[in-house]
Every structure is written in C-alpha cells, then in structure tokens.
C-alpha cells in the first residue's frame, strides 16, 4: 500500500501548527486515508528553535532540491511566508511533479495565474485553503458547494490581527500598540506587522477571493487599500456612541453592468450588521450568491492550529486523489 510522503518548507509558527495537527490527529487522519502519512523532510535553517513538537534532526535540510528531487515525496507544503523564494519554490515543486499546498496568501495573490497554470501544465494539484480565513473552509466551499451561483458580493473580516486590535481598542479601551503587541505574542501577526495594519494582508486575501468568485484576477497592489493605523480613539468613541463598530472590511461587489468594485478599508458597521459582532482574532466572510442568497462563514482566521487544520485538510484531499 502506498504511503503519502510530504516535504515541508518552513517550520515557523504555521509549520509547527501544521506538524502538530498531523501528530495530534494522526490516528484519525490515517484512518480516513487508510494509509500512513508522514512529513519526511523539512526545509528550515533554524533547527534548534524551541518548539512544542518533537522533530528528529535528520528530517531537516538546508537544500530545497533534497525535497523537490526526492522521487518519494508526493506533496510539498509551503509555509515559508513572503512572496520570494516561496513562489519560486512552489513552481519548482510543481515542475518536479509534486502536488503543492500553501497557506501563503502573499505568494498566491502575487502569482495567482502563474501558479494555477503551472499546476495544470504539470498535472498536479495546487491547494491554498488556509490562505484566506485560516481555519474557515471558505475557498473550497466557494469552488464546490457554491459553484452553481453567480456571486454578487463578498464582505470579509479577513485579518485577525487588525480585528483583534480594533476589538481591544473598542471593548477594552486598550491603546493601539499594546493591542498589536498582544496580537503578535499570540502568533496572529505577520513577521512584519505592517502587512496586517496597512491592510496589505487583507488585500492579498481579497485578490484570491475575487479570482475564485468572479474569475477576475486583480493583483493586490491594484486594490485600493487603507489600513487601520489612522483609526483614532476618538473615531472609535464616536462609532460606539452611534451603536456602530469600526471593522477593517475587504469588499468586492459585482454591479449590474458586470463591473466589479473592490477595496480594503476601515468601515463603520451598525451593531445590527452580522460582521459587527466578529470579535478578537476571529474572521468572517459574508457572501451573496444569486441562488443561495446571503451566507456567513465564521471562525479562527489566524493562529498555528486553525491554519494547520486547513493545510492538513488540503493535504488529505490531495492524498485521497493520489490514492484513488
Ligand atoms: N496575519 C494574518 C492575520 C495571519 O492576522 O490574519 C493569517 O493570515
């Protein structure tokens, strides 16, 4: 019986969460697949970093070709973060016949067409569920159970760090920098939190959502984007007095004439709006389809285990296809 072998690129926060998800739920995952599954090689420089998992040192390599050229490896999981070398590594993995799973929204959003085309050309699967909404199964749902719809609108709280900061400033009266520091300590924020607080991370996710929902790829750099660094305590107090919440919203709407309007920016939402009750690091994606109507997906959009859950979900789907 074939076993599934995985090469992992990156054992930082998310890599560790993914490794832990597999170890914690190995029995259930193996029983689902009917065969064993292992992370056999890991590209990571920081071998000695303190992690709450046990990994044998022999698994570590500094040479990506040890993974791409290993004929035993079926799936490459890319969790390096950042656009490069992550995107080139994913392309190289596919060109060597490996299926690819990633949580890396920056690399996917910047190279959406190239990655999708390279997967087709090389007859491999490319999955990136964890790149939008962390643990929320939104992309697979848009592309599967909701595929029969013409999509009309998406409104998303898709960045846990900024939602956490805005929530703490609103509900706890915390100042901006203490709230950001907490979000970083909890492992939600990017290595450089500029991408979170300036709305760039949310724009990456909106770019991926639009490509799937409207079959329209807009590079994130072309999405009008405003972050939360300009949101003041006074604005939050005014919103509260008006029974509103300020949220960072990624939004795309398809107009009657077919054009799509899109932006990422802080928005004042009435307390009665379903997105205004999304607190702390939680994410939610509110979707309108012409057949299904309005739907909202809610869950943890950041953090090692919720993201690890989505990454391993993609790995299991690919493994099932390999084992067919
Ligand atoms: N920095 C991101 C966030 C991580 O805060 O949502 C998940 O993509």
PDB file of N, CA and C in Angstrom, residues 1-4 28-37 74-75 99 101 125 127 312-324:
ATOM      1  N   UNK A   1       0.849  -1.211   0.000  1.00  0.00           N
ATOM      2  CA  UNK A   1       0.000   0.000   0.000  1.00  0.00           C
ATOM      3  C   UNK A   1       0.878   1.252   0.000  1.00  0.00           C
ATOM      4  N   UNK A   2       0.593   2.184  -0.905  1.00  0.00           N
ATOM      5  CA  UNK A   2       1.385   3.408  -0.976  1.00  0.00           C
ATOM      6  C   UNK A   2       1.199   4.238   0.287  1.00  0.00           C
ATOM      7  N   UNK A   3       2.292   4.819   0.799  1.00  0.00           N
ATOM      8  CA  UNK A   3       2.147   5.778   1.901  1.00  0.00           C
ATOM      9  C   UNK A   3       2.369   7.173   1.315  1.00  0.00           C
ATOM     10  N   UNK A   4       1.810   8.177   1.991  1.00  0.00           N
ATOM     11  CA  UNK A   4       1.928   9.555   1.494  1.00  0.00           C
ATOM     12  C   UNK A   4       3.117  10.221   2.176  1.00  0.00           C
ATOM     13  N   UNK A  28      -6.780   9.596  13.402  1.00  0.00           N
ATOM     14  CA  UNK A  28      -7.988   9.896  12.614  1.00  0.00           C
ATOM     15  C   UNK A  28      -7.621  10.107  11.139  1.00  0.00           C
ATOM     16  N   UNK A  29      -6.501  10.813  10.905  1.00  0.00           N
ATOM     17  CA  UNK A  29      -6.100  11.110   9.517  1.00  0.00           C
ATOM     18  C   UNK A  29      -5.737   9.803   8.793  1.00  0.00           C
ATOM     19  N   UNK A  30      -4.979   8.952   9.471  1.00  0.00           N
ATOM     20  CA  UNK A  30      -4.580   7.671   8.871  1.00  0.00           C
ATOM     21  C   UNK A  30      -5.817   6.808   8.611  1.00  0.00           C
ATOM     22  N   UNK A  31      -6.764   6.842   9.549  1.00  0.00           N
ATOM     23  CA  UNK A  31      -7.967   6.031   9.365  1.00  0.00           C
ATOM     24  C   UNK A  31      -8.800   6.574   8.188  1.00  0.00           C
ATOM     25  N   UNK A  32      -8.852   7.899   8.020  1.00  0.00           N
ATOM     26  CA  UNK A  32      -9.561   8.495   6.869  1.00  0.00           C
ATOM     27  C   UNK A  32      -8.926   8.047   5.554  1.00  0.00           C
ATOM     28  N   UNK A  33      -7.584   8.043   5.527  1.00  0.00           N
ATOM     29  CA  UNK A  33      -6.886   7.738   4.267  1.00  0.00           C
ATOM     30  C   UNK A  33      -6.713   6.234   4.039  1.00  0.00           C
ATOM     31  N   UNK A  34      -6.670   5.498   5.127  1.00  0.00           N
ATOM     32  CA  UNK A  34      -6.417   4.062   5.008  1.00  0.00           C
ATOM     33  C   UNK A  34      -4.958   3.756   4.708  1.00  0.00           C
ATOM     34  N   UNK A  35      -4.104   4.741   4.946  1.00  0.00           N
ATOM     35  CA  UNK A  35      -2.665   4.518   4.746  1.00  0.00           C
ATOM     36  C   UNK A  35      -1.882   5.511   5.596  1.00  0.00           C
ATOM     37  N   UNK A  36      -0.587   5.265   5.750  1.00  0.00           N
ATOM     38  CA  UNK A  36       0.175   6.174   6.614  1.00  0.00           C
ATOM     39  C   UNK A  36       0.607   7.426   5.846  1.00  0.00           C
ATOM     40  N   UNK A  37       0.875   8.468   6.599  1.00  0.00           N
ATOM     41  CA  UNK A  37       1.225   9.772   6.015  1.00  0.00           C
ATOM     42  C   UNK A  37       2.300  10.397   6.898  1.00  0.00           C
ATOM     43  N   UNK A  74       5.466  13.089  -2.364  1.00  0.00           N
ATOM     44  CA  UNK A  74       4.271  13.306  -3.186  1.00  0.00           C
ATOM     45  C   UNK A  74       3.796  14.754  -3.117  1.00  0.00           C
ATOM     46  N   UNK A  75       3.835  15.319  -1.891  1.00  0.00           N
ATOM     47  CA  UNK A  75       3.213  16.631  -1.657  1.00  0.00           C
ATOM     48  C   UNK A  75       4.234  17.561  -0.995  1.00  0.00           C
ATOM     49  N   UNK A  99       2.581  17.711  -5.884  1.00  0.00           N
ATOM     50  CA  UNK A  99       1.390  18.489  -5.565  1.00  0.00           C
ATOM     51  C   UNK A  99       1.798  19.530  -4.520  1.00  0.00           C
ATOM     52  N   UNK A 101       0.626  22.441  -1.481  1.00  0.00           N
ATOM     53  CA  UNK A 101      -0.338  23.049  -0.556  1.00  0.00           C
ATOM     54  C   UNK A 101       0.360  24.237   0.091  1.00  0.00           C
ATOM     55  N   UNK A 125      -1.928  18.911  -8.358  1.00  0.00           N
ATOM     56  CA  UNK A 125      -2.945  19.701  -7.659  1.00  0.00           C
ATOM     57  C   UNK A 125      -2.274  20.814  -6.870  1.00  0.00           C
ATOM     58  N   UNK A 127      -3.373  23.585  -3.895  1.00  0.00           N
ATOM     59  CA  UNK A 127      -4.455  23.975  -2.988  1.00  0.00           C
ATOM     60  C   UNK A 127      -3.961  24.985  -1.942  1.00  0.00           C
ATOM     61  N   UNK A 312      -3.767  20.838   6.544  1.00  0.00           N
ATOM     62  CA  UNK A 312      -3.865  19.368   6.546  1.00  0.00           C
ATOM     63  C   UNK A 312      -5.127  18.903   5.823  1.00  0.00           C
ATOM     64  N   UNK A 313      -6.195  19.710   5.859  1.00  0.00           N
ATOM     65  CA  UNK A 313      -7.402  19.365   5.091  1.00  0.00           C
ATOM     66  C   UNK A 313      -7.078  19.265   3.605  1.00  0.00           C
ATOM     67  N   UNK A 314      -6.315  20.228   3.097  1.00  0.00           N
ATOM     68  CA  UNK A 314      -5.889  20.189   1.684  1.00  0.00           C
ATOM     69  C   UNK A 314      -5.013  18.973   1.412  1.00  0.00           C
ATOM     70  N   UNK A 315      -4.112  18.681   2.367  1.00  0.00           N
ATOM     71  CA  UNK A 315      -3.216  17.531   2.193  1.00  0.00           C
ATOM     72  C   UNK A 315      -4.038  16.240   2.110  1.00  0.00           C
ATOM     73  N   UNK A 316      -5.047  16.136   2.943  1.00  0.00           N
ATOM     74  CA  UNK A 316      -5.887  14.924   2.939  1.00  0.00           C
ATOM     75  C   UNK A 316      -6.632  14.804   1.603  1.00  0.00           C
ATOM     76  N   UNK A 317      -7.176  15.915   1.113  1.00  0.00           N
ATOM     77  CA  UNK A 317      -7.899  15.861  -0.179  1.00  0.00           C
ATOM     78  C   UNK A 317      -6.975  15.413  -1.304  1.00  0.00           C
ATOM     79  N   UNK A 318      -5.766  15.972  -1.327  1.00  0.00           N
ATOM     80  CA  UNK A 318      -4.806  15.581  -2.362  1.00  0.00           C
ATOM     81  C   UNK A 318      -4.422  14.110  -2.191  1.00  0.00           C
ATOM     82  N   UNK A 319      -4.207  13.707  -0.946  1.00  0.00           N
ATOM     83  CA  UNK A 319      -3.823  12.308  -0.693  1.00  0.00           C
ATOM     84  C   UNK A 319      -4.905  11.365  -1.203  1.00  0.00           C
ATOM     85  N   UNK A 320      -6.165  11.721  -0.976  1.00  0.00           N
ATOM     86  CA  UNK A 320      -7.271  10.876  -1.459  1.00  0.00           C
ATOM     87  C   UNK A 320      -7.204  10.748  -2.974  1.00  0.00           C
ATOM     88  N   UNK A 321      -6.911  11.863  -3.656  1.00  0.00           N
ATOM     89  CA  UNK A 321      -6.809  11.830  -5.124  1.00  0.00           C
ATOM     90  C   UNK A 321      -5.632  10.958  -5.560  1.00  0.00           C
ATOM     91  N   UNK A 322      -4.521  11.025  -4.830  1.00  0.00           N
ATOM     92  CA  UNK A 322      -3.348  10.211  -5.177  1.00  0.00           C
ATOM     93  C   UNK A 322      -3.675   8.727  -4.998  1.00  0.00           C
ATOM     94  N   UNK A 323      -4.419   8.414  -3.948  1.00  0.00           N
ATOM     95  CA  UNK A 323      -4.662   7.011  -3.598  1.00  0.00           C
ATOM     96  C   UNK A 323      -5.786   6.377  -4.417  1.00  0.00           C
ATOM     97  N   UNK A 324      -6.537   7.176  -5.170  1.00  0.00           N
ATOM     98  CA  UNK A 324      -7.695   6.655  -5.952  1.00  0.00           C
ATOM     99  C   UNK A 324      -7.315   5.548  -6.910  1.00  0.00           C
TER     100      UNK A 324
END
